[in-house]
mmCIF file of C-alpha atoms in Angstrom:
data_model
loop_
_atom_site.group_PDB
_atom_site.id
_atom_site.type_symbol
_atom_site.label_atom_id
_atom_site.label_comp_id
_atom_site.label_asym_id
_atom_site.label_seq_id
_atom_site.Cartn_x
_atom_site.Cartn_y
_atom_site.Cartn_z
ATOM 1 C CA MET A 26 -31.060 272.092 192.250
ATOM 2 C CA LEU A 27 -33.113 274.098 194.601
ATOM 3 C CA ARG A 28 -32.243 277.278 192.912
ATOM 4 C CA ILE A 29 -33.334 275.794 189.556
ATOM 5 C CA LEU A 30 -36.521 274.438 191.090
ATOM 6 C CA ASP A 31 -37.329 277.701 192.662
ATOM 7 C CA ARG A 32 -37.344 279.286 189.049
ATOM 8 C CA LEU A 33 -39.816 276.658 187.826
ATOM 9 C CA ASP A 34 -43.009 278.019 189.438
ATOM 10 C CA ASP A 35 -45.119 277.549 186.228
ATOM 11 C CA THR A 36 -43.851 274.033 185.477
ATOM 12 C CA PRO A 37 -44.464 270.812 187.312
ATOM 13 C CA ALA A 38 -41.189 269.668 188.808
ATOM 14 C CA GLU A 39 -39.822 267.817 191.817
ATOM 15 C CA ILE A 40 -36.477 266.818 193.308
ATOM 16 C CA VAL A 41 -36.291 263.130 194.126
ATOM 17 C CA THR A 42 -33.694 260.702 195.608
ATOM 18 C CA GLU A 43 -32.497 257.646 193.887
ATOM 19 C CA LEU A 44 -35.168 255.759 195.871
ATOM 20 C CA GLY A 45 -37.951 257.871 194.435
ATOM 21 C CA GLU A 46 -38.498 259.949 197.637
ATOM 22 C CA THR A 47 -39.744 263.358 196.804
ATOM 23 C CA LEU A 48 -37.649 266.044 198.625
ATOM 24 C CA ARG A 49 -39.271 269.149 197.147
ATOM 25 C CA GLN A 50 -41.881 270.061 194.620
ATOM 26 C CA SER A 51 -42.697 273.199 192.553
ATOM 27 C CA ARG A 52 -46.144 274.745 193.137
ATOM 28 C CA LEU A 53 -47.442 273.144 189.864
ATOM 29 C CA GLY A 54 -45.726 269.933 190.854
ATOM 30 C CA VAL A 55 -47.869 269.791 193.925
ATOM 31 C CA ALA A 56 -50.986 270.614 191.765
ATOM 32 C CA LEU A 57 -50.109 267.745 189.395
ATOM 33 C CA MET A 58 -48.958 264.960 191.655
ATOM 34 C CA GLY A 59 -50.272 265.979 195.089
ATOM 35 C CA ASP A 60 -48.139 267.186 198.130
ATOM 36 C CA LYS A 61 -45.666 264.528 199.056
ATOM 37 C CA SER A 62 -43.976 266.480 201.857
ATOM 38 C CA GLY A 63 -45.930 264.769 204.552
ATOM 39 C CA LEU A 64 -44.964 261.289 203.785
ATOM 40 C CA GLU A 65 -42.519 259.441 206.124
ATOM 41 C CA GLY A 66 -40.662 256.199 206.386
ATOM 42 C CA PRO A 67 -40.735 253.848 203.413
ATOM 43 C CA GLU A 68 -43.954 255.461 202.121
ATOM 44 C CA ARG A 69 -41.830 258.405 201.024
ATOM 45 C CA SER A 70 -40.572 256.129 198.154
ATOM 46 C CA LEU A 71 -42.876 256.039 195.119
ATOM 47 C CA GLY A 72 -41.596 252.609 194.255
ATOM 48 C CA TYR A 73 -42.495 251.351 197.775
ATOM 49 C CA ARG A 74 -45.945 252.865 197.580
ATOM 50 C CA TRP A 75 -46.310 251.406 194.140
ATOM 51 C CA PHE A 76 -46.151 247.807 195.479
ATOM 52 C CA THR A 77 -47.818 248.420 198.866
ATOM 53 C CA ASP A 78 -50.695 250.907 198.175
ATOM 54 C CA LEU A 79 -52.357 250.075 194.896
ATOM 55 C CA ALA A 80 -54.317 253.475 195.039
ATOM 56 C CA SER A 81 -50.899 255.022 194.226
ATOM 57 C CA ARG A 82 -51.226 253.676 190.755
ATOM 58 C CA ASP A 83 -54.250 255.576 189.934
ATOM 59 C CA PHE A 84 -52.321 258.653 188.830
ATOM 60 C CA PHE A 85 -50.630 256.535 186.141
ATOM 61 C CA ALA A 86 -52.284 255.289 182.946
ATOM 62 C CA PRO A 87 -53.389 251.733 183.369
ATOM 63 C CA GLU A 88 -51.579 250.590 180.258
ATOM 64 C CA GLU A 89 -48.219 251.697 181.783
ATOM 65 C CA HIS A 90 -48.622 249.782 185.036
ATOM 66 C CA ALA A 91 -46.904 246.506 184.089
ATOM 67 C CA PHE A 92 -43.982 248.375 182.622
ATOM 68 C CA LEU A 93 -43.729 250.713 185.694
ATOM 69 C CA SER A 94 -43.788 247.626 188.025
ATOM 70 C CA ARG A 95 -40.748 246.184 186.148
ATOM 71 C CA MET A 96 -39.077 249.553 186.191
ATOM 72 C CA TYR A 97 -39.405 250.152 189.856
ATOM 73 C CA ALA A 98 -38.195 246.580 190.792
ATOM 74 C CA SER A 99 -35.308 246.880 188.258
ATOM 75 C CA GLY A 100 -34.188 250.285 189.608
ATOM 76 C CA LEU A 101 -34.297 249.098 193.136
ATOM 77 C CA ARG A 102 -32.184 246.091 192.262
ATOM 78 C CA GLU A 103 -29.694 248.439 190.581
ATOM 79 C CA ILE A 104 -29.467 250.770 193.484
ATOM 80 C CA THR A 105 -29.140 247.910 196.017
ATOM 81 C CA ALA A 106 -26.336 246.382 194.066
ATOM 82 C CA LEU A 107 -24.638 249.874 193.887
ATOM 83 C CA ARG A 108 -25.114 250.780 197.648
ATOM 84 C CA GLY A 109 -24.655 247.369 199.176
ATOM 85 C CA PRO A 110 -26.448 244.930 201.406
ATOM 86 C CA ASP A 111 -26.475 247.386 204.430
ATOM 87 C CA SER A 112 -28.086 250.259 202.383
ATOM 88 C CA ARG A 113 -31.530 251.867 202.658
ATOM 89 C CA ALA A 114 -32.151 250.388 199.191
ATOM 90 C CA ALA A 115 -31.493 246.878 200.543
ATOM 91 C CA GLU A 116 -33.772 247.554 203.528
ATOM 92 C CA LEU A 117 -36.484 248.788 201.204
ATOM 93 C CA ALA A 118 -36.146 245.691 198.928
ATOM 94 C CA GLU A 119 -36.426 243.457 202.121
ATOM 95 C CA MET A 120 -39.605 245.224 203.222
ATOM 96 C CA LEU A 121 -41.182 244.873 199.747
ATOM 97 C CA LEU A 122 -40.175 241.138 199.593
ATOM 98 C CA GLU A 123 -42.163 240.602 202.678
ATOM 99 C CA ARG A 124 -45.132 242.757 201.663
ATOM 100 C CA SER A 125 -45.708 242.313 197.891
ATOM 101 C CA ASP A 126 -46.186 239.100 195.774
ATOM 102 C CA GLU A 127 -45.799 241.106 192.604
ATOM 103 C CA PHE A 128 -42.495 242.495 193.784
ATOM 104 C CA ARG A 129 -41.230 239.182 194.865
ATOM 105 C CA ARG A 130 -42.119 237.791 191.390
ATOM 106 C CA LEU A 131 -40.383 240.657 189.671
ATOM 107 C CA TRP A 132 -37.377 240.670 192.034
ATOM 108 C CA ALA A 133 -36.783 236.866 191.310
ATOM 109 C CA GLN A 134 -36.411 237.739 187.520
ATOM 110 C CA HIS A 135 -33.174 239.644 188.315
ATOM 111 C CA GLU A 136 -33.991 242.228 185.732
ATOM 112 C CA VAL A 137 -31.841 245.615 185.589
ATOM 113 C CA GLY A 138 -31.548 248.390 183.314
ATOM 114 C CA VAL A 139 -35.211 249.121 182.738
ATOM 115 C CA ARG A 140 -35.410 252.839 182.084
ATOM 116 C CA PRO A 141 -38.346 255.322 182.177
ATOM 117 C CA HIS A 142 -39.899 256.340 179.082
ATOM 118 C CA GLU A 143 -39.318 260.079 178.145
ATOM 119 C CA VAL A 144 -43.188 260.491 177.652
ATOM 120 C CA LYS A 145 -45.251 259.658 180.796
ATOM 121 C CA HIS A 146 -49.043 259.141 180.789
ATOM 122 C CA PHE A 147 -50.838 260.360 183.804
ATOM 123 C CA VAL A 148 -54.420 260.402 184.859
ATOM 124 C CA HIS A 149 -55.245 263.586 186.920
ATOM 125 C CA ALA A 150 -58.396 263.532 189.027
ATOM 126 C CA GLU A 151 -59.448 267.026 187.869
ATOM 127 C CA VAL A 152 -57.979 267.492 184.356
ATOM 128 C CA GLY A 153 -57.966 263.968 183.110
ATOM 129 C CA ALA A 154 -55.390 262.185 180.894
ATOM 130 C CA LEU A 155 -51.990 263.963 180.435
ATOM 131 C CA GLU A 156 -49.158 263.133 178.173
ATOM 132 C CA LEU A 157 -46.003 264.786 179.593
ATOM 133 C CA HIS A 158 -42.381 264.680 178.682
ATOM 134 C CA CYS A 159 -40.033 264.089 181.526
ATOM 135 C CA GLN A 160 -36.544 265.642 181.701
ATOM 136 C CA ARG A 161 -34.194 264.513 184.269
ATOM 137 C CA LEU A 162 -31.333 266.573 185.569
ATOM 138 C CA ILE A 163 -29.073 264.355 187.766
ATOM 139 C CA ASP A 164 -26.678 265.458 190.575
ATOM 140 C CA PRO A 165 -24.512 262.383 190.944
ATOM 141 C CA GLY A 166 -22.759 263.701 194.009
ATOM 142 C CA GLN A 167 -26.079 263.887 195.977
ATOM 143 C CA ALA A 168 -27.898 260.975 194.191
ATOM 144 C CA HIS A 169 -30.773 263.382 193.582
ATOM 145 C CA SER A 170 -32.561 264.154 190.289
ATOM 146 C CA LEU A 171 -34.700 267.140 189.240
ATOM 147 C CA MET A 172 -37.654 265.898 187.368
ATOM 148 C CA VAL A 173 -39.303 268.394 185.052
ATOM 149 C CA TYR A 174 -42.636 267.586 183.380
ATOM 150 C CA THR A 175 -43.572 269.527 180.171
ATOM 151 C CA ALA A 176 -46.264 269.151 177.421
ATOM 152 C CA VAL A 177 -45.892 269.937 173.743
ATOM 153 C CA PRO A 178 -46.895 273.482 173.265
ATOM 154 C CA GLY A 179 -50.523 273.802 171.821
ATOM 155 C CA SER A 180 -51.397 270.081 172.777
ATOM 156 C CA GLU A 181 -54.254 269.064 174.735
ATOM 157 C CA SER A 182 -51.931 268.223 177.627
ATOM 158 C CA TYR A 183 -50.388 271.760 177.390
ATOM 159 C CA GLU A 184 -53.882 273.245 177.765
ATOM 160 C CA LYS A 185 -54.734 270.960 180.658
ATOM 161 C CA LEU A 186 -51.412 271.934 182.402
ATOM 162 C CA ASN A 187 -52.444 275.676 181.979
ATOM 163 C CA LEU A 188 -55.766 274.848 183.579
ATOM 164 C CA LEU A 189 -54.110 272.974 186.413
ATOM 165 C CA SER A 190 -51.941 275.964 187.135
ATOM 166 C CA VAL A 191 -55.213 277.872 187.761
ATOM 167 C CA ILE A 192 -56.945 275.126 189.616
ATOM 168 C CA GLY A 193 -53.797 274.407 191.672
ATOM 169 C CA ALA A 194 -53.432 278.078 192.563
ATOM 170 C CA GLN A 195 -57.010 278.213 193.905
ATOM 171 C CA SER A 196 -56.630 274.977 196.042
ATOM 172 C CA LEU A 197 -53.358 276.216 197.524
#
């Protein structure tokens, strides 16, 4: 996956664990989503941050928030069942049950199988609203995924990604 990611310099991409922890990002991935390399502990998990740091939701279109909350809770329930009660997933769930009323409510619904939409709606601080397709390449042996975000050629989001590649290069 690292070799593939290294070839995606002009495309937002990231390698994430099954718990939503960003392991590595492409240059444009950092420009799009911010540098996640400095996060430690449970904060490395986007799902954890989703329920404990409401500012983490600012990057996602507000109309997607309820769905994303269900998806993160459902996904963690699925991984916890797969990995068992002594897993990092179970530990993360316990922490969230202690810290988030919203997570507790969703966890109690026992929902599983909520899958991400192919098209994601982001709100970037510098370029505004983005509609990006997300393709996911899974390495089941490592429980990692390569997430690649693209826009329809010629669309407004495509032009904004081009602009972000210039802005991102300047800020790096």
